[in-house]
XYZ file of C-alpha atoms in Angstrom:
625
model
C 0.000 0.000 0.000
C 2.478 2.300 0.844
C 4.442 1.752 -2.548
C 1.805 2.669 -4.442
C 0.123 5.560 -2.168
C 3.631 7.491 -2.412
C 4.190 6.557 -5.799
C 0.720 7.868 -6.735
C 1.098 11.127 -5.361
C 4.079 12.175 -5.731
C 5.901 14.715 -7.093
C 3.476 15.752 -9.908
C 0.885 16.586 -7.507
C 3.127 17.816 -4.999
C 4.052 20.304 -7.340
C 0.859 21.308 -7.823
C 0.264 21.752 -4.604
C 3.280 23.373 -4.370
C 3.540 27.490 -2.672
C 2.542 28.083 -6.729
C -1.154 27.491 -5.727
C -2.910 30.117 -4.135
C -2.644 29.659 -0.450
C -5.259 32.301 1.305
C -3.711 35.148 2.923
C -3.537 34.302 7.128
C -3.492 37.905 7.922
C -7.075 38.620 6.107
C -10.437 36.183 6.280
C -10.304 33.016 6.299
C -10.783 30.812 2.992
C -13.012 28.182 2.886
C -11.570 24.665 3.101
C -13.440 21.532 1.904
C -11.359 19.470 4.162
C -13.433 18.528 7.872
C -10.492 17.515 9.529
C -8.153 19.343 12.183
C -4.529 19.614 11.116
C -2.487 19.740 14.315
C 1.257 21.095 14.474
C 3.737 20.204 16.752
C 6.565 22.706 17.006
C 6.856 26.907 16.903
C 9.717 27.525 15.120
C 9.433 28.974 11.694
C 8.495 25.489 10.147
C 5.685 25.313 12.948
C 4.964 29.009 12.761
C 4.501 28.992 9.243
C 2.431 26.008 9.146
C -0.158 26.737 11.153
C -0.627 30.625 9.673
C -0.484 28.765 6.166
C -3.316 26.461 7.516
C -5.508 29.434 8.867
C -5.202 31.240 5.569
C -6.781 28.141 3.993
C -9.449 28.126 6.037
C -8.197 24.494 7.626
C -8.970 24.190 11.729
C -5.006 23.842 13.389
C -3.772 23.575 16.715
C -0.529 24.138 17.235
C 1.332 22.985 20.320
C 4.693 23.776 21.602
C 6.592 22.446 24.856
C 7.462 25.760 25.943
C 6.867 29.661 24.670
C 6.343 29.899 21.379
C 9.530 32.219 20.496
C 11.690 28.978 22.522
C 13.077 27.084 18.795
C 16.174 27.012 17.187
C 14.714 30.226 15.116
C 14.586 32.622 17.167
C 18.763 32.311 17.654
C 19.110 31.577 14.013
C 22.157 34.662 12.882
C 22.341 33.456 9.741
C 19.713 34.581 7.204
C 17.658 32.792 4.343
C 18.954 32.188 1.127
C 17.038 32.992 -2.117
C 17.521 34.630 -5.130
C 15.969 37.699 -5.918
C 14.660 38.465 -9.477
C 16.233 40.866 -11.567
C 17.505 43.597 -11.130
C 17.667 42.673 -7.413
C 19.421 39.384 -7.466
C 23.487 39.887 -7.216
C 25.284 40.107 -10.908
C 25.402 37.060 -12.174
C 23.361 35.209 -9.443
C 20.896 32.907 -10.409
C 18.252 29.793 -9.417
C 20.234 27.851 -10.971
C 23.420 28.779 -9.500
C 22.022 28.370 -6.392
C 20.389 24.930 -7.074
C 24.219 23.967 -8.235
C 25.477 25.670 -4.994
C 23.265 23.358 -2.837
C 24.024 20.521 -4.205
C 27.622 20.681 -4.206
C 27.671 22.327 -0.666
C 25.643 18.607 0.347
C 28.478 16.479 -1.611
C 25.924 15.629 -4.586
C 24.134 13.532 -1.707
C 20.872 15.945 -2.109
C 17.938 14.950 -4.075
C 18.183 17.335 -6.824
C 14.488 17.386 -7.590
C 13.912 18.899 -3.830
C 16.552 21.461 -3.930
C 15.247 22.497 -7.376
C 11.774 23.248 -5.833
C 13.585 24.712 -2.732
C 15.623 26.839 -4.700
C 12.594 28.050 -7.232
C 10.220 28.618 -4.895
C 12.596 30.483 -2.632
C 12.147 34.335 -3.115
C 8.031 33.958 -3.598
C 7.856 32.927 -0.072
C 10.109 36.061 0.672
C 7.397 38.033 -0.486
C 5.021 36.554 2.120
C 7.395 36.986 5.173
C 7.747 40.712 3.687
C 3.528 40.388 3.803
C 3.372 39.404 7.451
C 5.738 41.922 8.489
C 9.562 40.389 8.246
C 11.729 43.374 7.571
C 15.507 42.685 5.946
C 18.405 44.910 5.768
C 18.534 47.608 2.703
C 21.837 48.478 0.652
C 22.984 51.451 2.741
C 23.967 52.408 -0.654
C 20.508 52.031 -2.734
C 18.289 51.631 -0.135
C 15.638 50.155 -3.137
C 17.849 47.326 -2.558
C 18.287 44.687 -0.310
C 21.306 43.963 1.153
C 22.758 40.552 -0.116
C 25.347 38.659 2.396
C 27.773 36.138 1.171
C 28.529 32.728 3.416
C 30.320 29.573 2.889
C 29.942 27.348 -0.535
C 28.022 30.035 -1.654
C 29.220 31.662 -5.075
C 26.929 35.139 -5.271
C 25.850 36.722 -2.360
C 22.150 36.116 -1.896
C 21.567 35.721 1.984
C 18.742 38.293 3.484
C 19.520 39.178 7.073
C 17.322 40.761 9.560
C 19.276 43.696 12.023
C 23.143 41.988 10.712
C 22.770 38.632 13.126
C 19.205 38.731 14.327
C 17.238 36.993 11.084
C 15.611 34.167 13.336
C 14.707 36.555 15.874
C 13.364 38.642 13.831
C 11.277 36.350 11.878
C 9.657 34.364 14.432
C 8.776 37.611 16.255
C 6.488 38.870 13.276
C 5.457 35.640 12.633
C 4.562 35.022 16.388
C 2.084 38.494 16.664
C 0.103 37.184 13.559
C -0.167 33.544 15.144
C -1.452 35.504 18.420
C -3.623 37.372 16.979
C -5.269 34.702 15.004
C -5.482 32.742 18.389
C -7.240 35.375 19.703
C -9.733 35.772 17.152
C -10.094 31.923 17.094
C -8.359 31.101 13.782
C -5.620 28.782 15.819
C -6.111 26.986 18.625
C -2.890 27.788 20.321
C -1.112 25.691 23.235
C 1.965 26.561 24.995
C 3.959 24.450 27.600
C 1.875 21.605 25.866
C 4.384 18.595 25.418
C 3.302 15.477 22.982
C 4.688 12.242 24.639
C 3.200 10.298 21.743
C 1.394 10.260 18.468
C -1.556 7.974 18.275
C -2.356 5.599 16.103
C -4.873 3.090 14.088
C -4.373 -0.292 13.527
C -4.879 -1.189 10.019
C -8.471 -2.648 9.855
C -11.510 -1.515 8.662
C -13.928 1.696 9.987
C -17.394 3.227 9.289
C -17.685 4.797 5.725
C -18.589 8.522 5.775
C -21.993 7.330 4.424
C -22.118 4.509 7.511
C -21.552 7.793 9.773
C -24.379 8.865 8.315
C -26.346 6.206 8.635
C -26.889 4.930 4.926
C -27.718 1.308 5.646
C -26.304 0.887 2.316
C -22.823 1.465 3.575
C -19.802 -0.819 4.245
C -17.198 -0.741 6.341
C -13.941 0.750 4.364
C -10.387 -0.864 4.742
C -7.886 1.196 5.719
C -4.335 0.900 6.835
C -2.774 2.052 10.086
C -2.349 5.366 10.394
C -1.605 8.396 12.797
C -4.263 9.825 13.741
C -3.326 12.166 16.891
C -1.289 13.395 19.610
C -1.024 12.851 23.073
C 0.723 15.470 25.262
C 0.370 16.758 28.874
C 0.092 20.393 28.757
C 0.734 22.760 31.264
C -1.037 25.567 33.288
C 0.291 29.050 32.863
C 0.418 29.673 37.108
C 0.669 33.936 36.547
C -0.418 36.634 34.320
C 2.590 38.297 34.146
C 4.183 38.125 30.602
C 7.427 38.721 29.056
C 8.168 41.472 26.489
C 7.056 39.072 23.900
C 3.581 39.054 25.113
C 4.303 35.529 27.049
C 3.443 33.775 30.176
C 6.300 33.212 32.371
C 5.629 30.634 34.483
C 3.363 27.270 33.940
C 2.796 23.872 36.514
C 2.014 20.721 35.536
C -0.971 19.425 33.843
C -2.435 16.206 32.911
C -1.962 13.518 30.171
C -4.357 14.990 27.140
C -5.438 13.644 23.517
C -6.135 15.267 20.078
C -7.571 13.986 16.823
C -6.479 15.001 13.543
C -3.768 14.998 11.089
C -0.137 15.813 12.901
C 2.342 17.517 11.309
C 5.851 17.119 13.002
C 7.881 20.880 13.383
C 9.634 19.899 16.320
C 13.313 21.097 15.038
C 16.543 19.549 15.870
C 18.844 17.519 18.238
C 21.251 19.851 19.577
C 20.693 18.526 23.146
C 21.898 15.054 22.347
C 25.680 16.464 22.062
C 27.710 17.967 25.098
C 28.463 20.788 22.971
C 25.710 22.810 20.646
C 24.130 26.225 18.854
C 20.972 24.877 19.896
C 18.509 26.104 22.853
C 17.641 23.443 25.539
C 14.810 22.069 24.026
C 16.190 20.382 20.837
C 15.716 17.116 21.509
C 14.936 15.278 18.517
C 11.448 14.945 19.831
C 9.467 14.576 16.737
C 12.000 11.828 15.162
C 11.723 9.479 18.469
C 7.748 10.388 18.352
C 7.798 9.101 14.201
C 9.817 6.057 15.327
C 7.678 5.211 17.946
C 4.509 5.123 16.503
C 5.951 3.141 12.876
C 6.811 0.470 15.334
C 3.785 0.634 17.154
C 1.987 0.450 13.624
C 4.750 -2.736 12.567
C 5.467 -0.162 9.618
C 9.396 -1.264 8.581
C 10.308 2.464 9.012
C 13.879 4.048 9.912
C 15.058 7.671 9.874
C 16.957 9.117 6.763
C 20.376 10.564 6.388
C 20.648 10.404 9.891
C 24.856 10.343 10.039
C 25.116 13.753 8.845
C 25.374 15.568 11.402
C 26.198 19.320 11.224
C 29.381 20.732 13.028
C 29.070 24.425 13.143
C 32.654 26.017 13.094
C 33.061 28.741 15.303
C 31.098 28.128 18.561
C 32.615 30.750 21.070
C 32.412 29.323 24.669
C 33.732 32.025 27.892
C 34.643 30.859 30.977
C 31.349 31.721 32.251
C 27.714 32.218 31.023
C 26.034 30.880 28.213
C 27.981 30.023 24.838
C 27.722 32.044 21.349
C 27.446 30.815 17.861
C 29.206 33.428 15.659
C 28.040 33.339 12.780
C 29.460 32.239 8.999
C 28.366 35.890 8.219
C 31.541 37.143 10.000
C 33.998 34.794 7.425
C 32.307 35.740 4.654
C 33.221 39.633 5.819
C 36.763 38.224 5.534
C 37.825 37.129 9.148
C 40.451 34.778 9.247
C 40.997 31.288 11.723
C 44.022 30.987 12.982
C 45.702 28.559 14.427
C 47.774 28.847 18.682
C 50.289 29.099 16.067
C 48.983 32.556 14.748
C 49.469 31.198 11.071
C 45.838 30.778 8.932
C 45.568 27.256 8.098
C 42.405 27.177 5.705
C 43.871 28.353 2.436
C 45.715 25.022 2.565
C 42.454 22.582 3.089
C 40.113 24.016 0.765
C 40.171 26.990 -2.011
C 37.581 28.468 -0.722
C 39.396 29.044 2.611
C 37.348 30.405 5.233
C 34.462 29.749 3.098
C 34.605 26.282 2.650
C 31.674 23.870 3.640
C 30.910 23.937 6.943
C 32.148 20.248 7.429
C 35.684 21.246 5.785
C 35.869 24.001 8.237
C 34.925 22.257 10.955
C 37.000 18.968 10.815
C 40.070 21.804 10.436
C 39.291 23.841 13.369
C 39.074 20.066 15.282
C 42.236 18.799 13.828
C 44.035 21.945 14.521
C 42.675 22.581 18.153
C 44.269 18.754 18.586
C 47.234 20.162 16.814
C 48.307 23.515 18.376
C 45.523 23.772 21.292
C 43.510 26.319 20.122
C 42.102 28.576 17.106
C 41.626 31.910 16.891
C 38.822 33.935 14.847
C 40.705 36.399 13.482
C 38.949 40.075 12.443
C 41.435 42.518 13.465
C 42.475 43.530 10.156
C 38.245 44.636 9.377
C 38.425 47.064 12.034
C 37.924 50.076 10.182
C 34.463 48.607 9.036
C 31.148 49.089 11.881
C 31.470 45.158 13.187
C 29.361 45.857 15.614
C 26.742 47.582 13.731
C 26.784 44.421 10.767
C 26.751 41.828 13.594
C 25.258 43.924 16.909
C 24.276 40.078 18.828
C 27.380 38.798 19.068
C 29.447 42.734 19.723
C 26.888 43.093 22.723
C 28.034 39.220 23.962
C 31.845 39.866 23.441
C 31.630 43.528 25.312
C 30.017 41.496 28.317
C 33.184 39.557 28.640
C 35.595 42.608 27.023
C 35.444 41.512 24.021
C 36.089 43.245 20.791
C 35.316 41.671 17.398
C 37.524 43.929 15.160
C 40.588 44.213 17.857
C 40.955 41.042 20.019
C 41.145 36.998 19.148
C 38.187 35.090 19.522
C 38.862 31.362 20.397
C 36.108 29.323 18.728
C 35.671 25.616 18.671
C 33.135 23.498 16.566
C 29.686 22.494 18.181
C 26.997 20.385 16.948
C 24.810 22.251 15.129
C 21.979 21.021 12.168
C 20.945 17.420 11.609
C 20.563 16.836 7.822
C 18.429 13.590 8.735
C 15.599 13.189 10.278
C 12.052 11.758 9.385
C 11.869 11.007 5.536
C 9.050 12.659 3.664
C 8.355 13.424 -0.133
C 7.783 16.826 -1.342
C 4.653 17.142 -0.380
C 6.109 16.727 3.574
C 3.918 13.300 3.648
C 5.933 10.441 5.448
C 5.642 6.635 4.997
C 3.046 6.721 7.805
C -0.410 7.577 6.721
C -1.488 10.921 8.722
C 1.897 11.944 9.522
C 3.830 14.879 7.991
C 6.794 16.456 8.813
C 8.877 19.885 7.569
C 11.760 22.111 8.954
C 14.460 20.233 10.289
C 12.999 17.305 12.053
C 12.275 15.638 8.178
C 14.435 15.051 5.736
C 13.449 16.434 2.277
C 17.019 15.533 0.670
C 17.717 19.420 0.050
C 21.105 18.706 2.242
C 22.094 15.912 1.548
C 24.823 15.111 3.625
C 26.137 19.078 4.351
C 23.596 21.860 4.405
C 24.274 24.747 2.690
C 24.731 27.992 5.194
C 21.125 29.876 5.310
C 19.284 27.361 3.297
C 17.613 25.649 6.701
C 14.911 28.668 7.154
C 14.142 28.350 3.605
C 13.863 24.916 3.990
C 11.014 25.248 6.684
C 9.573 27.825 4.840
C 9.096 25.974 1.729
C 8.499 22.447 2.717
C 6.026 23.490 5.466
C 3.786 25.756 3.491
C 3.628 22.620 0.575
C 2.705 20.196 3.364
C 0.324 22.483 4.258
C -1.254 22.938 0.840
C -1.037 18.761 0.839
C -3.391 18.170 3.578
C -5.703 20.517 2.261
C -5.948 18.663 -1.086
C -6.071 15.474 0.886
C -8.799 16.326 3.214
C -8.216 14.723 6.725
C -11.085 13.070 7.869
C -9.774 13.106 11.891
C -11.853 14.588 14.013
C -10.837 17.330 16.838
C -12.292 15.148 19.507
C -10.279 14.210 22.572
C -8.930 10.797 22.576
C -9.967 8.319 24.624
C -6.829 6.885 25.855
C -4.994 9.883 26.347
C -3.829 8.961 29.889
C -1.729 5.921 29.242
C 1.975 7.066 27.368
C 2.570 3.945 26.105
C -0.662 3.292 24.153
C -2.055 0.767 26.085
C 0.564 -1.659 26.429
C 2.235 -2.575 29.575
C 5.169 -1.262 31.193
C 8.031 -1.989 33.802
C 6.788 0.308 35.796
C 8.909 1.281 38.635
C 10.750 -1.882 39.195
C 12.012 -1.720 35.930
C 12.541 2.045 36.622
C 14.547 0.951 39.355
C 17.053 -0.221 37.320
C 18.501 3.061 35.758
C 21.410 3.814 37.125
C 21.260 7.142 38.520
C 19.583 9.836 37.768
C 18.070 12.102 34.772
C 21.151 14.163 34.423
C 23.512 11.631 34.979
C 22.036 9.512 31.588
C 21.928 12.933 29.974
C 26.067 12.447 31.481
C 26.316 8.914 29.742
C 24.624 10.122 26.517
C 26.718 12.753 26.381
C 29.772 11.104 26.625
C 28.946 8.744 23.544
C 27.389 11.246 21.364
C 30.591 13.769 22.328
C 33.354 10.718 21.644
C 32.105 8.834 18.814
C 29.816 10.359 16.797
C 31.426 14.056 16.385
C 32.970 15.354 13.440
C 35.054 12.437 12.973
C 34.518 8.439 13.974
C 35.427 5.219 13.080
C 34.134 1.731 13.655
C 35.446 0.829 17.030
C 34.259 4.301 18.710
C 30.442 3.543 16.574
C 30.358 0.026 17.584
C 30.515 1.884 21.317
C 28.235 4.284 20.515
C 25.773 1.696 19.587
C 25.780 -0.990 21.694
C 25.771 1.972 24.854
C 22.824 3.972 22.981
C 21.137 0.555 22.354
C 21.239 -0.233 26.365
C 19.762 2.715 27.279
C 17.334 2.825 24.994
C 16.132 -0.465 26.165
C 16.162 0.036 29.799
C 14.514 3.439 29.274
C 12.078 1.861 27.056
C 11.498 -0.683 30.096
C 10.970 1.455 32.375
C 8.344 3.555 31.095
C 5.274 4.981 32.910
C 2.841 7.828 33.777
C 5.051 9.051 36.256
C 7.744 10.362 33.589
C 8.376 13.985 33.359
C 9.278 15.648 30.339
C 13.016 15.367 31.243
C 12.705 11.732 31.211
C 10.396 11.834 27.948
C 13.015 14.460 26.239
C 15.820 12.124 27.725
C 14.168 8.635 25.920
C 13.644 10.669 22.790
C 17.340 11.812 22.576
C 18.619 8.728 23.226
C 16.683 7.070 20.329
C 17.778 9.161 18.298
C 21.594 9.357 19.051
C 20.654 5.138 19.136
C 19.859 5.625 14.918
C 22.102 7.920 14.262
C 25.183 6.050 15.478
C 23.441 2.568 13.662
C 23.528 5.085 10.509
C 26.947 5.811 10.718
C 28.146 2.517 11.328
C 26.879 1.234 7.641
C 28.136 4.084 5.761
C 31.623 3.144 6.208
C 32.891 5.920 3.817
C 33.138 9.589 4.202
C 30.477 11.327 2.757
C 30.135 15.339 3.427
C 29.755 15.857 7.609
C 29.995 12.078 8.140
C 33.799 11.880 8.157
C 35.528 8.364 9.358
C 38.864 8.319 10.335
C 39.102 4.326 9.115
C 37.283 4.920 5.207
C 39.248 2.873 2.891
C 40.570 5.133 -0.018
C 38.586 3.071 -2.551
C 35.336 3.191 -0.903
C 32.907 4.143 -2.916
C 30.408 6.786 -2.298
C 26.988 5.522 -1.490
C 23.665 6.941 -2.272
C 22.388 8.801 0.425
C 19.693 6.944 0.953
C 16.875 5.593 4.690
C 17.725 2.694 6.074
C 14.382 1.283 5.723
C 14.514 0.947 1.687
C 16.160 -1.183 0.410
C 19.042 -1.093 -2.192
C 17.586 0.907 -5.241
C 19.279 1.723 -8.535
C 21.405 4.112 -8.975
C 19.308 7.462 -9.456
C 16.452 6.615 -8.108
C 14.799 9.421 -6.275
C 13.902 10.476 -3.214
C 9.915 9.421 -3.945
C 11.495 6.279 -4.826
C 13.399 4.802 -1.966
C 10.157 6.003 -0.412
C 8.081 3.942 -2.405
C 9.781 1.300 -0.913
C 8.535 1.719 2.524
């Protein structure tokens, strides 16, 4: 069934589907939608955001729920800016789609799927134009102020990155995307959940149910077949305990609730997996939540279903960490100004890896800062010699952080490290954002379109969300959900029904929350970091597989979200490591230290297809599932 339900629409109808089909305008009145169904989205960064606005402009009901405030994702700390290519005469000289479509690829080491960065690349500057509509504002050309300014970052040939205040484009984004959500809430067009945590996405059996006519009692009728499917959520959400809000217009403090259920079709937003590495860009909550929820519920539906891509792993290069206080990601923005890294040495070392220097790949850049932090015990950002240009007015975020700690971008040394940064994997889905599991969709980066293939290119993750959530959007309109919004009846038990260890097998973790977040740490941060090879995975995996099992075990109602987050994280870090094991090349940001010199590329390519010709597309090894 699921060959054939993929394979049938696909791409063709995707496309047409696609942000090219009018999409109703969330800011004005609502258009009417033939579909009955509730969509509900899980996740409020820009993917999430983006999603439910596109849903209210259709007309479509949506809830969307988020584990904590709405501005807490990975894009509201997002520096870098979104990539697109402006038409003429605003694009760069001699910029173009398809320079940027060659750009991605090559940036993803020809692992991408080139039909997906095509469409991400194409459809790129029109949904510009609707961030400009709901009130995104990007930096002018201080020179033509008709003009945007255009920043240049690493693998990137033209500059064609928008920014928002130098180093503030997430920020900035998710804050005029957040007022519009808030207002719809108010006026009823989203149903809108903070603090509200899903545990679990429920589920069908495949079987058969009451036709639409049956509902309607047409004696006529038959029950219709249908196979399993997600059909749900189930989350404990909970209660805001003051009216006092931030400066964001949000609650500040919230207590525990109860185990709750939803109906409807889910679309996953929930962002990345920062927190499963000692060292990351990320905020807190980046957990790999929605991948562990997708896992869950294919095994729970006996669907043979596996994450994609889920080795490449994204080092960022120039994580600055002080002795104190929180750590900074500076931006690729300030390279592609022309700082330098240089080694305890003082000498640069990146002409000598790469021709674009400073502005290679991210994954070139990072290995080097690794290898030379082994080497010579540190590396240096070096900016000094840009001092006569306003650093702090081009990148005012990370001048404010460096004054705190006396700290001068364009006259001292920065020492910078890499930290884990972007997952390229994550929960396979077709262009349309539909996944192998009937009900389920997914966009920003917890899926995994094949736009990266095994590197992202710098700034291309916002677009990413922006593109593939608005088209999974438009896909569930087409497809009409027939979920109700009514509360599930077996919202109180986490594991579905099935039985547990309850606490004695609880009783045989060893330790406590943050010490497994401890263990976890010290597998994720040894063996699968910017470079591994098979003894250190072979660790990684049998340790990952352990506690997944006796975390698994132990499951009850009693789990907080700590232990939830710390299950999730852990089955992740479990596939990614089982990912990186098979691919025993180098490919991109999977780098092993123990890849023969004749090994031979493979396709990038989830582990739950099997081999396919050489190719074959992304819908393909799909079709498979």
């Amino acid at each position: 069934m699921a060959a054939n339900h993929l394979r049938d629409r696909g791409r063709d109808g995707a496309a047409q589907r696609s942000g090219a089909a009018p999409g109703g305008d969330p800011t004005g009145p609502p258009r009417r939608s033939s579909s009955p169904g509730r969509l509900i989205v899980v996740g409020s960064g820009l993917a999430g955001l983006y999603a439910a606005l596109a849903a209210a402009g259709r007309g479509l009901p949506v809830t969307l729920l988020t584990k904590d405030r709405l501005r807490d994702s990975n894009t509201w700390y997002a520096q870098g800016g979104i990539a697109a290519v402006a038409p003429a005469p605003l694009a760069a000289p001699g910029d173009s789609i398809a320079s940027h479509v060659e750009d991605t690829l090559r940036a993803g080491a020809l692992a991408g799927d080139e039909q997906a960065v095509r469409a991400l690349c194409a459809e790129a500057w029109e949904h510009c134009t609707r961030l400009f509509a709901l009130g995104v504002e990007f930096d002018r050309d201080a020179a033509d102020p008709a003009r945007y300014a255009l920043g240049l970052e690493g693998a990137h040939r033209h500059p064609r990155i928008l920014h928002h205040r130098g180093d503030a484009t997430g920020r900035g984004i998710a804050s005029a995307l957040i007022a519009v959500v808030r207002r719809l809430a108010s006026e009823g067009r989203i149903d809108l959940r903070e603090h509200a945590f899903v545990t679990d996405l429920l589920v069908e059996q495949a079987g058969a149910r009451p036709s639409r006519r049956a509902a309607g009692n047409d004696a006529g009728a038959s029950p219709a077949p249908v196979p399993g499917a997600v059909v749900g959520v189930r989350f404990t959400e909970d209660i805001a305990t003051t009216e006092t809000a931030d400066p964001a217009g949000e609650p500040t403090g919230a207590s525990p609730g109860g185990p709750q259920g939803l109906r409807g079709a889910v679309l996953l937003a929930t962002g990345g997996i920062g927190r499963l590495y000692p060292h990351t860009t990320n905020p807190d909550g980046a957990t790999g939540d929605g991948a562990a929820l997708a896992l869950r519920a294919a095994r729970e539906l006996g669907v043979p279903f596996d994450l994609a891509d889920a080795e490449f792993v994204q080092f960022h290069p120039t994580l600055w960490r002080p002795e104190a206080g929180a750590p900074l990601m500076i931006t690729e923005a300030v390279r592609g100004e022309g700082a330098h890294l240089r080694n305890g040495h003082g000498e640069r070392f990146m002409p000598g890896r790469h021709p674009d220097a400073e502005l290679a790949p991210r994954d070139v850049v990072a290995r080097a800062i690794h290898a030379e932090r082994a080497r010579t015990g540190v590396v240096h950002l070096d900016a000094r010699h840009l001092a006569d240009r306003d650093l702090a007015a081009r990148f005012p975020t990370i001048a404010v952080a460096l004054a705190a700690h006396g700290l001068d971008l364009g006259r001292d040394l920065v020492p910078v490290a890499e930290a884990q940064h972007y997952w390229m994997g994550g929960v396979p889905t077709d262009l349309a954002g539909r996944t192998a599991l009937p009900g389920l969709w997914a966009a920003g980066e917890t899926a995994c379109t094949g736009v990266h293939g095994a590197n992202r290119l710098a700034s291309n993750s916002l677009l990413e969300a922006l593109v593939f959530a608005w088209r999974a959007v438009a896909d569930i309109a087409a497809s009409g959900p027939a979920a109700s919004a009514a509360p599930a009846a077996d919202a109180a038990r986490p594991d579905g029904g099935r039985p547990t260890g309850g606490a004695a097998a609880a009783a045989r973790l060893l330790g406590g929350v943050a010490t497994d977040w401890e263990q976890l740490h010290a597998l994720t941060g040894t063996h699968l970091a910017v470079e591994r090879d098979e003894a250190g995975l072979a660790r990684a995996e049998s340790g990952l597989a352990a506690m997944e099992a006796e975390l698994l075990a132990g499951r009850d109602d009693s789990w907080d979200r700590d232990r939830h987050e710390l299950l999730n994280a852990v089955q992740v870090a479990h596939r990614i490591a089982v990912a990186a094991r098979r691919r025993t090349e180098s490919l991109g940001a999977h780098h092993r230290r123990d890849a023969r010199a004749d090994a031979a590329a493979r396709p990038s390519t989830p582990f739950f297809a099997p081999a396919t010709p050489a190719g074959a597309t992304r819908e393909d090894r799909l079709a498979h599932a």
